[in-house]
mmCIF file of C-alpha atoms in Angstrom:
data_model
loop_
_atom_site.group_PDB
_atom_site.id
_atom_site.type_symbol
_atom_site.label_atom_id
_atom_site.label_comp_id
_atom_site.label_asym_id
_atom_site.label_seq_id
_atom_site.Cartn_x
_atom_site.Cartn_y
_atom_site.Cartn_z
ATOM 1 C CA UNK C 15 0.000 0.000 0.000
ATOM 2 C CA UNK C 16 2.918 2.367 0.693
ATOM 3 C CA UNK C 17 4.085 2.071 -2.921
ATOM 4 C CA UNK C 18 0.555 2.783 -4.182
ATOM 5 C CA UNK C 19 0.354 5.908 -2.049
ATOM 6 C CA UNK C 20 3.623 7.213 -3.471
ATOM 7 C CA UNK C 21 2.473 6.571 -7.050
ATOM 8 C CA UNK C 22 -0.799 8.418 -6.488
ATOM 9 C CA UNK C 23 0.641 11.786 -5.516
ATOM 10 C CA UNK C 24 0.854 13.156 -9.046
ATOM 11 C CA UNK C 25 -2.711 12.119 -9.868
ATOM 12 C CA UNK C 26 -4.314 14.740 -7.618
ATOM 13 C CA UNK C 27 -5.663 17.831 -9.463
ATOM 14 C CA UNK C 28 -2.636 19.835 -10.619
ATOM 15 C CA UNK C 29 -4.072 23.346 -10.355
ATOM 16 C CA UNK C 30 -2.728 23.697 -6.799
ATOM 17 C CA UNK C 31 0.808 23.795 -8.258
ATOM 18 C CA UNK C 32 -0.051 27.086 -10.005
ATOM 19 C CA UNK C 33 -0.946 28.858 -6.745
ATOM 20 C CA UNK C 34 2.550 29.328 -5.338
ATOM 21 C CA UNK C 35 4.101 31.316 -8.243
ATOM 22 C CA UNK C 36 0.897 33.351 -8.687
ATOM 23 C CA UNK C 37 0.717 34.297 -4.994
ATOM 24 C CA UNK C 38 4.446 35.036 -4.747
ATOM 25 C CA UNK C 39 4.373 37.067 -7.962
ATOM 26 C CA UNK C 40 1.456 39.123 -6.620
ATOM 27 C CA UNK C 41 3.405 40.141 -3.514
ATOM 28 C CA UNK C 42 6.605 40.920 -5.459
ATOM 29 C CA UNK C 43 4.724 43.054 -7.980
ATOM 30 C CA UNK C 44 3.053 44.978 -5.180
ATOM 31 C CA UNK C 45 6.549 45.536 -3.761
ATOM 32 C CA UNK C 46 7.778 46.886 -7.110
ATOM 33 C CA UNK C 47 4.729 49.136 -7.434
ATOM 34 C CA UNK C 48 5.360 50.450 -3.921
ATOM 35 C CA UNK C 49 9.011 51.203 -4.716
ATOM 36 C CA UNK C 50 8.278 52.831 -8.079
ATOM 37 C CA UNK C 51 5.776 55.230 -6.512
ATOM 38 C CA UNK C 52 8.182 56.433 -3.830
ATOM 39 C CA UNK C 53 8.000 60.175 -3.095
ATOM 40 C CA UNK C 54 4.341 60.255 -4.123
ATOM 41 C CA UNK C 55 2.555 59.844 -0.739
ATOM 42 C CA UNK C 56 -0.986 59.677 -2.137
ATOM 43 C CA UNK C 57 -0.036 56.855 -4.501
ATOM 44 C CA UNK C 58 1.932 55.060 -1.777
ATOM 45 C CA UNK C 59 -1.216 55.004 0.356
ATOM 46 C CA UNK C 60 -3.244 53.575 -2.537
ATOM 47 C CA UNK C 61 -0.777 50.716 -3.016
ATOM 48 C CA UNK C 62 -0.615 50.044 0.712
ATOM 49 C CA UNK C 63 -4.410 49.873 0.944
ATOM 50 C CA UNK C 64 -4.755 47.449 -1.963
ATOM 51 C CA UNK C 65 -1.914 45.253 -0.708
ATOM 52 C CA UNK C 66 -3.520 44.966 2.728
ATOM 53 C CA UNK C 67 -6.833 44.042 1.063
ATOM 54 C CA UNK C 68 -5.025 41.298 -0.835
ATOM 55 C CA UNK C 69 -3.561 39.983 2.423
ATOM 56 C CA UNK C 70 -7.048 39.756 3.917
ATOM 57 C CA UNK C 71 -8.359 38.046 0.783
ATOM 58 C CA UNK C 72 -5.564 35.470 0.980
ATOM 59 C CA UNK C 73 -6.572 34.828 4.597
ATOM 60 C CA UNK C 74 -10.125 34.057 3.462
ATOM 61 C CA UNK C 75 -8.752 31.850 0.679
ATOM 62 C CA UNK C 76 -6.790 29.908 3.291
ATOM 63 C CA UNK C 77 -10.026 29.318 5.224
ATOM 64 C CA UNK C 78 -11.633 27.932 2.057
ATOM 65 C CA UNK C 79 -8.687 25.583 1.422
ATOM 66 C CA UNK C 80 -8.950 24.429 5.056
ATOM 67 C CA UNK C 81 -12.572 23.465 4.392
ATOM 68 C CA UNK C 82 -11.405 21.434 1.362
ATOM 69 C CA UNK C 83 -8.845 19.685 3.560
ATOM 70 C CA UNK C 84 -11.415 18.843 6.236
ATOM 71 C CA UNK C 85 -13.917 17.581 3.657
ATOM 72 C CA UNK C 86 -11.267 15.382 2.008
ATOM 73 C CA UNK C 87 -10.347 14.006 5.430
ATOM 74 C CA UNK C 88 -14.024 13.385 6.196
ATOM 75 C CA UNK C 89 -14.314 11.420 2.959
ATOM 76 C CA UNK C 90 -11.291 9.316 3.906
ATOM 77 C CA UNK C 91 -12.006 8.884 7.624
ATOM 78 C CA UNK C 92 -15.811 8.864 7.643
ATOM 79 C CA UNK C 93 -17.620 8.375 4.305
ATOM 80 C CA UNK C 94 -15.480 5.627 2.780
ATOM 81 C CA UNK C 95 -15.321 3.473 5.975
ATOM 82 C CA UNK C 96 -19.116 3.860 6.344
ATOM 83 C CA UNK C 97 -19.664 2.933 2.684
ATOM 84 C CA UNK C 98 -17.431 -0.086 3.138
ATOM 85 C CA UNK C 99 -19.493 -1.269 6.115
ATOM 86 C CA UNK C 100 -22.750 -0.632 4.259
ATOM 87 C CA UNK C 101 -21.524 -2.732 1.333
ATOM 88 C CA UNK C 102 -20.270 -5.528 3.571
ATOM 89 C CA UNK C 103 -23.624 -5.644 5.400
ATOM 90 C CA UNK C 104 -25.676 -5.257 2.174
ATOM 91 C CA UNK C 105 -27.401 -2.075 3.399
ATOM 92 C CA UNK C 106 -27.801 0.205 0.351
ATOM 93 C CA UNK C 107 -30.234 2.534 2.181
ATOM 94 C CA UNK C 108 -27.518 3.294 4.722
ATOM 95 C CA UNK C 109 -25.031 3.946 1.917
ATOM 96 C CA UNK C 110 -27.433 6.441 0.316
ATOM 97 C CA UNK C 111 -27.703 8.270 3.645
ATOM 98 C CA UNK C 112 -23.900 8.581 3.868
ATOM 99 C CA UNK C 113 -23.611 9.774 0.252
ATOM 100 C CA UNK C 114 -26.238 12.471 0.861
ATOM 101 C CA UNK C 115 -24.228 13.695 3.849
ATOM 102 C CA UNK C 116 -21.074 13.890 1.681
ATOM 103 C CA UNK C 117 -22.955 15.855 -0.988
ATOM 104 C CA UNK C 118 -24.033 18.340 1.693
ATOM 105 C CA UNK C 119 -20.351 18.877 2.637
ATOM 106 C CA UNK C 120 -19.414 19.424 -0.984
ATOM 107 C CA UNK C 121 -22.355 21.781 -1.626
ATOM 108 C CA UNK C 122 -21.111 23.920 1.277
ATOM 109 C CA UNK C 123 -17.611 24.086 -0.248
ATOM 110 C CA UNK C 124 -18.998 25.101 -3.656
ATOM 111 C CA UNK C 125 -20.922 27.991 -2.030
ATOM 112 C CA UNK C 126 -17.796 29.025 -0.115
ATOM 113 C CA UNK C 127 -15.621 29.041 -3.231
ATOM 114 C CA UNK C 128 -18.318 30.997 -5.101
ATOM 115 C CA UNK C 129 -18.193 33.703 -2.427
ATOM 116 C CA UNK C 130 -14.401 33.941 -2.441
ATOM 117 C CA UNK C 131 -14.300 34.076 -6.276
ATOM 118 C CA UNK C 132 -16.760 36.984 -6.184
ATOM 119 C CA UNK C 133 -14.533 38.761 -3.663
ATOM 120 C CA UNK C 134 -11.533 38.333 -5.983
ATOM 121 C CA UNK C 135 -13.582 39.853 -8.793
ATOM 122 C CA UNK C 136 -14.506 42.902 -6.696
ATOM 123 C CA UNK C 137 -10.953 43.280 -5.398
ATOM 124 C CA UNK C 138 -9.532 43.118 -8.913
ATOM 125 C CA UNK C 139 -11.873 45.946 -9.925
ATOM 126 C CA UNK C 140 -10.550 47.989 -6.979
ATOM 127 C CA UNK C 141 -6.988 47.377 -8.137
ATOM 128 C CA UNK C 142 -8.011 48.449 -11.649
ATOM 129 C CA UNK C 143 -9.432 51.669 -10.176
ATOM 130 C CA UNK C 144 -6.155 52.251 -8.342
ATOM 131 C CA UNK C 145 -4.287 51.803 -11.610
ATOM 132 C CA UNK C 146 -6.515 54.485 -13.154
ATOM 133 C CA UNK C 147 -5.822 56.773 -10.175
ATOM 134 C CA UNK C 148 -2.085 56.404 -10.694
ATOM 135 C CA UNK C 149 -2.424 57.106 -14.414
ATOM 136 C CA UNK C 150 -4.501 60.234 -13.745
ATOM 137 C CA UNK C 151 -1.983 61.635 -11.286
ATOM 138 C CA UNK C 152 0.832 60.785 -13.669
ATOM 139 C CA UNK C 153 -0.862 62.723 -16.479
ATOM 140 C CA UNK C 154 -1.564 65.710 -14.216
ATOM 141 C CA UNK C 155 2.054 65.753 -13.013
ATOM 142 C CA UNK C 156 3.684 65.341 -16.413
ATOM 143 C CA UNK C 157 1.718 67.849 -18.499
ATOM 144 C CA UNK C 158 4.844 70.031 -18.613
ATOM 145 C CA UNK C 159 7.024 67.175 -19.918
ATOM 146 C CA UNK C 160 6.772 67.045 -23.721
ATOM 147 C CA UNK C 161 9.639 64.776 -24.699
ATOM 148 C CA UNK C 162 11.198 61.661 -23.270
ATOM 149 C CA UNK C 163 14.935 61.204 -23.223
ATOM 150 C CA UNK C 164 16.531 58.773 -25.698
ATOM 151 C CA UNK C 165 17.255 56.087 -23.103
ATOM 152 C CA UNK C 166 13.612 55.939 -22.066
ATOM 153 C CA UNK C 167 12.503 55.815 -25.702
ATOM 154 C CA UNK C 168 14.889 52.949 -26.500
ATOM 155 C CA UNK C 169 13.748 51.010 -23.431
ATOM 156 C CA UNK C 170 10.120 51.360 -24.395
ATOM 157 C CA UNK C 171 10.791 50.212 -27.971
ATOM 158 C CA UNK C 172 12.582 47.117 -26.676
ATOM 159 C CA UNK C 173 9.716 46.512 -24.248
ATOM 160 C CA UNK C 174 7.100 46.690 -27.015
ATOM 161 C CA UNK C 175 9.094 44.280 -29.178
ATOM 162 C CA UNK C 176 9.318 41.784 -26.318
ATOM 163 C CA UNK C 177 5.604 42.115 -25.663
ATOM 164 C CA UNK C 178 4.945 41.169 -29.290
ATOM 165 C CA UNK C 179 7.217 38.123 -28.933
ATOM 166 C CA UNK C 180 5.439 37.169 -25.699
ATOM 167 C CA UNK C 181 2.054 37.440 -27.411
ATOM 168 C CA UNK C 182 3.262 35.140 -30.176
ATOM 169 C CA UNK C 183 4.586 32.563 -27.649
ATOM 170 C CA UNK C 184 1.352 32.761 -25.632
ATOM 171 C CA UNK C 185 -0.701 32.150 -28.769
ATOM 172 C CA UNK C 186 1.399 29.069 -29.593
ATOM 173 C CA UNK C 187 0.993 27.835 -26.019
ATOM 174 C CA UNK C 188 -2.783 28.315 -26.178
ATOM 175 C CA UNK C 189 -2.926 26.222 -29.373
ATOM 176 C CA UNK C 190 -0.929 23.405 -27.768
ATOM 177 C CA UNK C 191 -3.171 23.513 -24.686
ATOM 178 C CA UNK C 192 -6.228 23.148 -26.956
ATOM 179 C CA UNK C 193 -4.634 20.084 -28.539
ATOM 180 C CA UNK C 194 -3.809 18.672 -25.086
ATOM 181 C CA UNK C 195 -7.410 19.159 -23.942
ATOM 182 C CA UNK C 196 -8.740 17.501 -27.091
ATOM 183 C CA UNK C 197 -6.338 14.563 -26.782
ATOM 184 C CA UNK C 198 -7.086 14.223 -23.046
ATOM 185 C CA UNK C 199 -10.809 14.078 -23.805
ATOM 186 C CA UNK C 200 -10.170 11.453 -26.474
ATOM 187 C CA UNK C 201 -8.116 9.379 -24.021
ATOM 188 C CA UNK C 202 -10.701 9.802 -21.258
ATOM 189 C CA UNK C 203 -13.533 8.893 -23.620
ATOM 190 C CA UNK C 204 -11.725 5.751 -24.749
ATOM 191 C CA UNK C 205 -10.832 4.703 -21.174
ATOM 192 C CA UNK C 206 -14.412 5.347 -19.978
ATOM 193 C CA UNK C 207 -15.758 3.209 -22.836
ATOM 194 C CA UNK C 208 -13.554 0.358 -21.588
ATOM 195 C CA UNK C 209 -14.691 0.761 -17.955
ATOM 196 C CA UNK C 210 -18.317 0.496 -19.084
ATOM 197 C CA UNK C 211 -17.664 -3.063 -20.267
ATOM 198 C CA UNK C 212 -16.260 -4.118 -16.879
ATOM 199 C CA UNK C 213 -18.330 -3.777 -13.706
ATOM 200 C CA UNK C 214 -15.271 -3.866 -11.464
ATOM 201 C CA UNK C 215 -13.517 -1.083 -13.406
ATOM 202 C CA UNK C 216 -16.808 0.810 -13.674
ATOM 203 C CA UNK C 217 -17.183 0.945 -9.879
ATOM 204 C CA UNK C 218 -13.563 2.107 -9.500
ATOM 205 C CA UNK C 219 -14.108 4.828 -12.150
ATOM 206 C CA UNK C 220 -17.200 6.034 -10.258
ATOM 207 C CA UNK C 221 -15.246 6.415 -7.026
ATOM 208 C CA UNK C 222 -11.958 7.901 -8.283
ATOM 209 C CA UNK C 223 -12.055 11.100 -10.428
ATOM 210 C CA UNK C 224 -8.368 10.870 -11.370
ATOM 211 C CA UNK C 225 -8.017 9.636 -14.962
ATOM 212 C CA UNK C 226 -4.443 8.415 -14.463
ATOM 213 C CA UNK C 227 -5.500 5.815 -11.907
ATOM 214 C CA UNK C 228 -8.295 4.627 -14.189
ATOM 215 C CA UNK C 229 -5.813 4.166 -17.054
ATOM 216 C CA UNK C 230 -3.437 2.266 -14.768
ATOM 217 C CA UNK C 231 -6.300 0.021 -13.619
ATOM 218 C CA UNK C 232 -7.196 -0.693 -17.235
ATOM 219 C CA UNK C 233 -3.582 -1.737 -17.909
ATOM 220 C CA UNK C 234 -3.578 -3.986 -14.836
ATOM 221 C CA UNK C 235 -6.822 -5.647 -15.895
ATOM 222 C CA UNK C 236 -6.205 -5.551 -19.670
ATOM 223 C CA UNK C 237 -7.103 -8.668 -21.608
ATOM 224 C CA UNK C 238 -7.601 -7.025 -25.005
ATOM 225 C CA UNK C 239 -4.179 -6.216 -26.529
ATOM 226 C CA UNK C 240 -5.808 -3.998 -29.164
ATOM 227 C CA UNK C 241 -7.274 -1.794 -26.407
ATOM 228 C CA UNK C 242 -3.900 -1.597 -24.665
ATOM 229 C CA UNK C 243 -2.134 -0.668 -27.896
ATOM 230 C CA UNK C 244 -4.597 2.123 -28.676
ATOM 231 C CA UNK C 245 -4.381 3.400 -25.083
ATOM 232 C CA UNK C 246 -0.561 3.540 -25.279
ATOM 233 C CA UNK C 247 -0.698 5.308 -28.652
ATOM 234 C CA UNK C 248 -3.050 7.952 -27.260
ATOM 235 C CA UNK C 249 -0.809 8.381 -24.210
ATOM 236 C CA UNK C 250 2.273 8.801 -26.415
ATOM 237 C CA UNK C 251 0.546 11.518 -28.452
ATOM 238 C CA UNK C 252 -0.607 13.254 -25.273
ATOM 239 C CA UNK C 253 2.843 13.075 -23.670
ATOM 240 C CA UNK C 254 4.438 14.603 -26.796
ATOM 241 C CA UNK C 255 1.981 17.498 -26.601
ATOM 242 C CA UNK C 256 2.720 17.943 -22.883
ATOM 243 C CA UNK C 257 6.454 18.031 -23.666
ATOM 244 C CA UNK C 258 5.790 20.733 -26.302
ATOM 245 C CA UNK C 259 3.737 22.647 -23.744
ATOM 246 C CA UNK C 260 6.607 22.525 -21.238
ATOM 247 C CA UNK C 261 9.022 23.988 -23.824
ATOM 248 C CA UNK C 262 6.572 26.746 -24.732
ATOM 249 C CA UNK C 263 5.838 27.577 -21.075
ATOM 250 C CA UNK C 264 9.552 28.024 -20.424
ATOM 251 C CA UNK C 265 9.844 30.171 -23.565
ATOM 252 C CA UNK C 266 6.879 32.279 -22.422
ATOM 253 C CA UNK C 267 8.404 32.593 -18.933
ATOM 254 C CA UNK C 268 11.744 33.816 -20.345
ATOM 255 C CA UNK C 269 9.931 36.511 -22.323
ATOM 256 C CA UNK C 270 7.987 37.499 -19.210
ATOM 257 C CA UNK C 271 11.244 37.836 -17.259
ATOM 258 C CA UNK C 272 12.812 39.952 -20.006
ATOM 259 C CA UNK C 273 9.707 42.160 -20.116
ATOM 260 C CA UNK C 274 9.812 42.665 -16.346
ATOM 261 C CA UNK C 275 13.513 43.527 -16.645
ATOM 262 C CA UNK C 276 12.843 46.161 -19.328
ATOM 263 C CA UNK C 277 9.872 47.456 -17.367
ATOM 264 C CA UNK C 278 12.261 47.963 -14.469
ATOM 265 C CA UNK C 279 14.641 49.898 -16.736
ATOM 266 C CA UNK C 280 11.783 52.138 -17.866
ATOM 267 C CA UNK C 281 10.742 52.658 -14.249
ATOM 268 C CA UNK C 282 14.303 53.486 -13.204
ATOM 269 C CA UNK C 283 14.619 56.024 -15.994
ATOM 270 C CA UNK C 284 11.349 57.641 -14.927
ATOM 271 C CA UNK C 285 12.421 57.557 -11.283
ATOM 272 C CA UNK C 286 15.631 59.419 -12.096
ATOM 273 C CA UNK C 287 13.569 62.111 -13.840
ATOM 274 C CA UNK C 288 11.333 62.432 -10.739
ATOM 275 C CA UNK C 289 8.290 61.629 -12.825
ATOM 276 C CA UNK C 290 5.547 59.159 -11.973
ATOM 277 C CA UNK C 291 6.173 55.863 -13.808
ATOM 278 C CA UNK C 292 3.392 54.002 -15.573
ATOM 279 C CA UNK C 293 1.618 51.588 -13.161
ATOM 280 C CA UNK C 294 2.895 48.598 -15.137
ATOM 281 C CA UNK C 295 3.527 46.383 -12.108
ATOM 282 C CA UNK C 296 0.128 47.207 -10.637
ATOM 283 C CA UNK C 297 -1.473 46.020 -13.883
ATOM 284 C CA UNK C 298 0.472 42.774 -13.532
ATOM 285 C CA UNK C 299 -0.937 42.417 -10.006
ATOM 286 C CA UNK C 300 -4.380 42.254 -11.617
ATOM 287 C CA UNK C 301 -3.196 39.443 -13.889
ATOM 288 C CA UNK C 302 -1.848 37.460 -10.931
ATOM 289 C CA UNK C 303 -5.063 37.935 -8.955
ATOM 290 C CA UNK C 304 -7.038 36.813 -12.008
ATOM 291 C CA UNK C 305 -4.829 33.708 -12.197
ATOM 292 C CA UNK C 306 -5.569 32.839 -8.556
ATOM 293 C CA UNK C 307 -9.272 33.470 -9.150
ATOM 294 C CA UNK C 308 -9.185 31.092 -12.137
ATOM 295 C CA UNK C 309 -7.504 28.416 -9.999
ATOM 296 C CA UNK C 310 -10.257 28.739 -7.393
ATOM 297 C CA UNK C 311 -12.869 28.409 -10.153
ATOM 298 C CA UNK C 312 -11.131 25.180 -11.194
ATOM 299 C CA UNK C 313 -11.399 24.050 -7.581
ATOM 300 C CA UNK C 314 -15.139 24.772 -7.600
ATOM 301 C CA UNK C 315 -15.593 22.897 -10.907
ATOM 302 C CA UNK C 316 -13.672 19.942 -9.469
ATOM 303 C CA UNK C 317 -15.975 19.702 -6.445
ATOM 304 C CA UNK C 318 -19.040 20.046 -8.674
ATOM 305 C CA UNK C 319 -17.842 17.076 -10.737
ATOM 306 C CA UNK C 320 -17.282 15.059 -7.541
ATOM 307 C CA UNK C 321 -20.818 15.916 -6.396
ATOM 308 C CA UNK C 322 -22.200 14.665 -9.725
ATOM 309 C CA UNK C 323 -20.074 11.526 -9.427
ATOM 310 C CA UNK C 324 -21.475 10.710 -5.960
ATOM 311 C CA UNK C 325 -25.019 11.402 -7.173
ATOM 312 C CA UNK C 326 -24.531 9.009 -10.088
ATOM 313 C CA UNK C 327 -23.007 6.385 -7.794
ATOM 314 C CA UNK C 328 -26.021 6.600 -5.477
ATOM 315 C CA UNK C 329 -28.622 6.361 -8.250
ATOM 316 C CA UNK C 330 -26.929 3.653 -10.327
ATOM 317 C CA UNK C 331 -25.524 1.441 -7.583
ATOM 318 C CA UNK C 332 -27.561 1.819 -4.413
ATOM 319 C CA UNK C 333 -31.071 2.736 -5.590
ATOM 320 C CA UNK C 334 -31.878 0.503 -8.575
ATOM 321 C CA UNK C 335 -32.950 -2.960 -7.394
ATOM 322 C CA UNK C 336 -31.184 -4.791 -10.225
ATOM 323 C CA UNK C 337 -27.901 -3.090 -9.346
ATOM 324 C CA UNK C 338 -28.271 -3.914 -5.662
ATOM 325 C CA UNK C 339 -28.049 -7.568 -6.642
ATOM 326 C CA UNK C 340 -24.923 -6.781 -8.705
ATOM 327 C CA UNK C 341 -23.494 -4.989 -5.676
ATOM 328 C CA UNK C 342 -23.732 -8.183 -3.653
ATOM 329 C CA UNK C 343 -21.916 -10.096 -6.386
ATOM 330 C CA UNK C 344 -19.214 -7.405 -6.724
ATOM 331 C CA UNK C 345 -18.739 -6.781 -3.025
ATOM 332 C CA UNK C 346 -14.972 -7.491 -3.070
ATOM 333 C CA UNK C 347 -14.374 -5.218 -6.080
ATOM 334 C CA UNK C 348 -16.372 -2.433 -4.450
ATOM 335 C CA UNK C 349 -14.463 -2.683 -1.174
ATOM 336 C CA UNK C 350 -11.128 -2.632 -3.052
ATOM 337 C CA UNK C 351 -12.237 0.481 -4.986
ATOM 338 C CA UNK C 352 -13.215 2.251 -1.752
ATOM 339 C CA UNK C 353 -9.812 1.503 -0.230
ATOM 340 C CA UNK C 354 -8.016 2.804 -3.327
ATOM 341 C CA UNK C 355 -10.209 5.921 -3.235
ATOM 342 C CA UNK C 356 -9.100 6.569 0.360
ATOM 343 C CA UNK C 357 -5.482 6.781 -0.800
ATOM 344 C CA UNK C 358 -6.330 9.064 -3.756
ATOM 345 C CA UNK C 359 -8.337 11.473 -1.607
ATOM 346 C CA UNK C 360 -5.598 11.476 1.006
ATOM 347 C CA UNK C 361 -3.242 12.770 -1.681
ATOM 348 C CA UNK C 362 -5.749 15.439 -2.718
ATOM 349 C CA UNK C 363 -5.997 16.604 0.903
ATOM 350 C CA UNK C 364 -2.200 16.903 0.962
ATOM 351 C CA UNK C 365 -2.372 19.114 -2.148
ATOM 352 C CA UNK C 366 -4.960 21.366 -0.505
ATOM 353 C CA UNK C 367 -2.733 21.490 2.579
ATOM 354 C CA UNK C 368 0.064 22.820 0.374
ATOM 355 C CA UNK C 369 -2.280 25.494 -1.013
ATOM 356 C CA UNK C 370 -3.307 26.473 2.510
ATOM 357 C CA UNK C 371 0.343 26.868 3.489
ATOM 358 C CA UNK C 372 0.896 29.111 0.441
ATOM 359 C CA UNK C 373 -1.933 31.437 1.450
ATOM 360 C CA UNK C 374 -0.753 31.486 5.070
ATOM 361 C CA UNK C 375 2.802 32.383 4.028
ATOM 362 C CA UNK C 376 1.632 35.158 1.710
ATOM 363 C CA UNK C 377 -0.734 36.497 4.346
ATOM 364 C CA UNK C 378 1.901 36.640 7.081
ATOM 365 C CA UNK C 379 5.357 37.283 5.586
ATOM 366 C CA UNK C 380 5.177 38.406 1.956
ATOM 367 C CA UNK C 381 3.932 41.939 2.679
ATOM 368 C CA UNK C 382 6.421 43.038 5.337
ATOM 369 C CA UNK C 383 7.757 45.613 2.853
ATOM 370 C CA UNK C 384 4.680 47.702 3.712
ATOM 371 C CA UNK C 385 6.213 48.410 7.125
ATOM 372 C CA UNK C 386 8.749 50.799 5.524
ATOM 373 C CA UNK C 387 7.778 53.756 3.335
ATOM 374 C CA UNK C 388 9.828 53.715 0.093
ATOM 375 C CA UNK C 389 10.095 57.504 0.216
ATOM 376 C CA UNK C 390 12.222 57.142 3.370
ATOM 377 C CA UNK C 391 14.878 55.127 1.499
ATOM 378 C CA UNK C 392 18.077 56.655 0.179
ATOM 379 C CA UNK C 393 18.911 56.107 -3.508
ATOM 380 C CA UNK C 394 21.326 53.352 -2.526
ATOM 381 C CA UNK C 395 18.773 51.618 -0.278
ATOM 382 C CA UNK C 396 16.088 51.980 -2.946
ATOM 383 C CA UNK C 397 18.340 50.407 -5.606
ATOM 384 C CA UNK C 398 19.313 47.563 -3.251
ATOM 385 C CA UNK C 399 15.672 46.784 -2.468
ATOM 386 C CA UNK C 400 14.743 47.024 -6.142
ATOM 387 C CA UNK C 401 17.515 44.625 -7.188
ATOM 388 C CA UNK C 402 16.476 42.205 -4.420
ATOM 389 C CA UNK C 403 12.898 42.040 -5.659
ATOM 390 C CA UNK C 404 14.130 41.692 -9.245
ATOM 391 C CA UNK C 405 16.296 38.718 -8.237
ATOM 392 C CA UNK C 406 13.364 37.059 -6.480
ATOM 393 C CA UNK C 407 11.243 37.443 -9.610
ATOM 394 C CA UNK C 408 13.986 35.891 -11.724
ATOM 395 C CA UNK C 409 14.166 32.917 -9.346
ATOM 396 C CA UNK C 410 10.410 32.485 -9.510
ATOM 397 C CA UNK C 411 9.947 30.094 -12.425
ATOM 398 C CA UNK C 412 6.858 28.459 -13.947
ATOM 399 C CA UNK C 413 5.531 25.306 -12.202
ATOM 400 C CA UNK C 414 7.194 22.135 -13.466
ATOM 401 C CA UNK C 415 5.156 19.151 -14.595
ATOM 402 C CA UNK C 416 6.501 16.199 -12.598
ATOM 403 C CA UNK C 417 5.687 12.635 -13.553
ATOM 404 C CA UNK C 418 6.595 9.268 -12.131
ATOM 405 C CA UNK C 419 8.494 6.780 -14.322
ATOM 406 C CA UNK C 420 5.938 4.138 -13.313
ATOM 407 C CA UNK C 421 2.952 6.098 -14.600
ATOM 408 C CA UNK C 422 1.981 7.981 -17.801
ATOM 409 C CA UNK C 423 2.330 11.785 -17.846
ATOM 410 C CA UNK C 424 -1.350 12.662 -17.970
ATOM 411 C CA UNK C 425 -2.500 16.062 -16.734
ATOM 412 C CA UNK C 426 -5.809 16.266 -14.891
#
């Protein structure tokens, strides 16, 4: 069982992996915005206010992830053991009662995530308003400035060229992601068609929403070599697309780093001229917040699919009289599926735990820069702080797709 648990880790939903760079990037971009608006007290206060609001929002997000952890643990420690007993004692009515209780837990999570997603939407609009405030003050302050110096002009031209390159790379990445989604659906459709011909695999597929485990189970139980060959061919095509995606994500990330670097050069040039820089980093904060919001929406969609899965399991397995008889015949397979599901959900809880730790860290430590006003820094201190944040951004890379050599590289 220990080996199974280790192999299951990468089959939990992967969206949690995206949270850490998005949350860290948000804090670092706030820090840059704070530094770039030094000596403009009104704008400093705007940034400080929005950053504190983000901290509070991350605290609420942590509470939501905690609820996901507790629900996952309840599934492992309460629902699955109760289902196992109900199956062993041939009491489908009792199983239905337990499944209804689990659906109530999940319904509560979906409502909670809905509320937090709405708060992100409102907060992002506030940040957008702050960006407009900065732009307005910049325009009012710089009415007397008619020409930019050559260095600033060159930096902006280089920045625009890099943005065009980034757009091209992002478009290529989006196309590959479409192909991955299409191939994943093809693989899932084929694997589901196989599980429908086997009651044992069908029960396992109803309990475990992680496609990788279903594919592995099909391999373990495979008797039709033609099915296995097609499955492997689909996996090979999918893995090639995932490899292409990894290359493109790294390419996109390098362009993003170069753009941030040139944005810094533009900001430095503006800072030396004592003019208000464009709120470029504050705009990027909006993008990071939108990314986190999208991840939470994925979390909500995941729980909705689990709720539908449990509903289907109840109606098809525990309510229909003909299937109750099948349940008695397949008791051993059902119990084995429940035990495997415990391990899978334990891994998912661990992933949510990681997300909770990310929100806690970014609530507590990532915004300590707000304790010092950037206008109080000397030029040397300002440059040192600026370079430090720049280095941290450079070290912050895109999430890596990690696979086990024992299992196919399928993204959930």
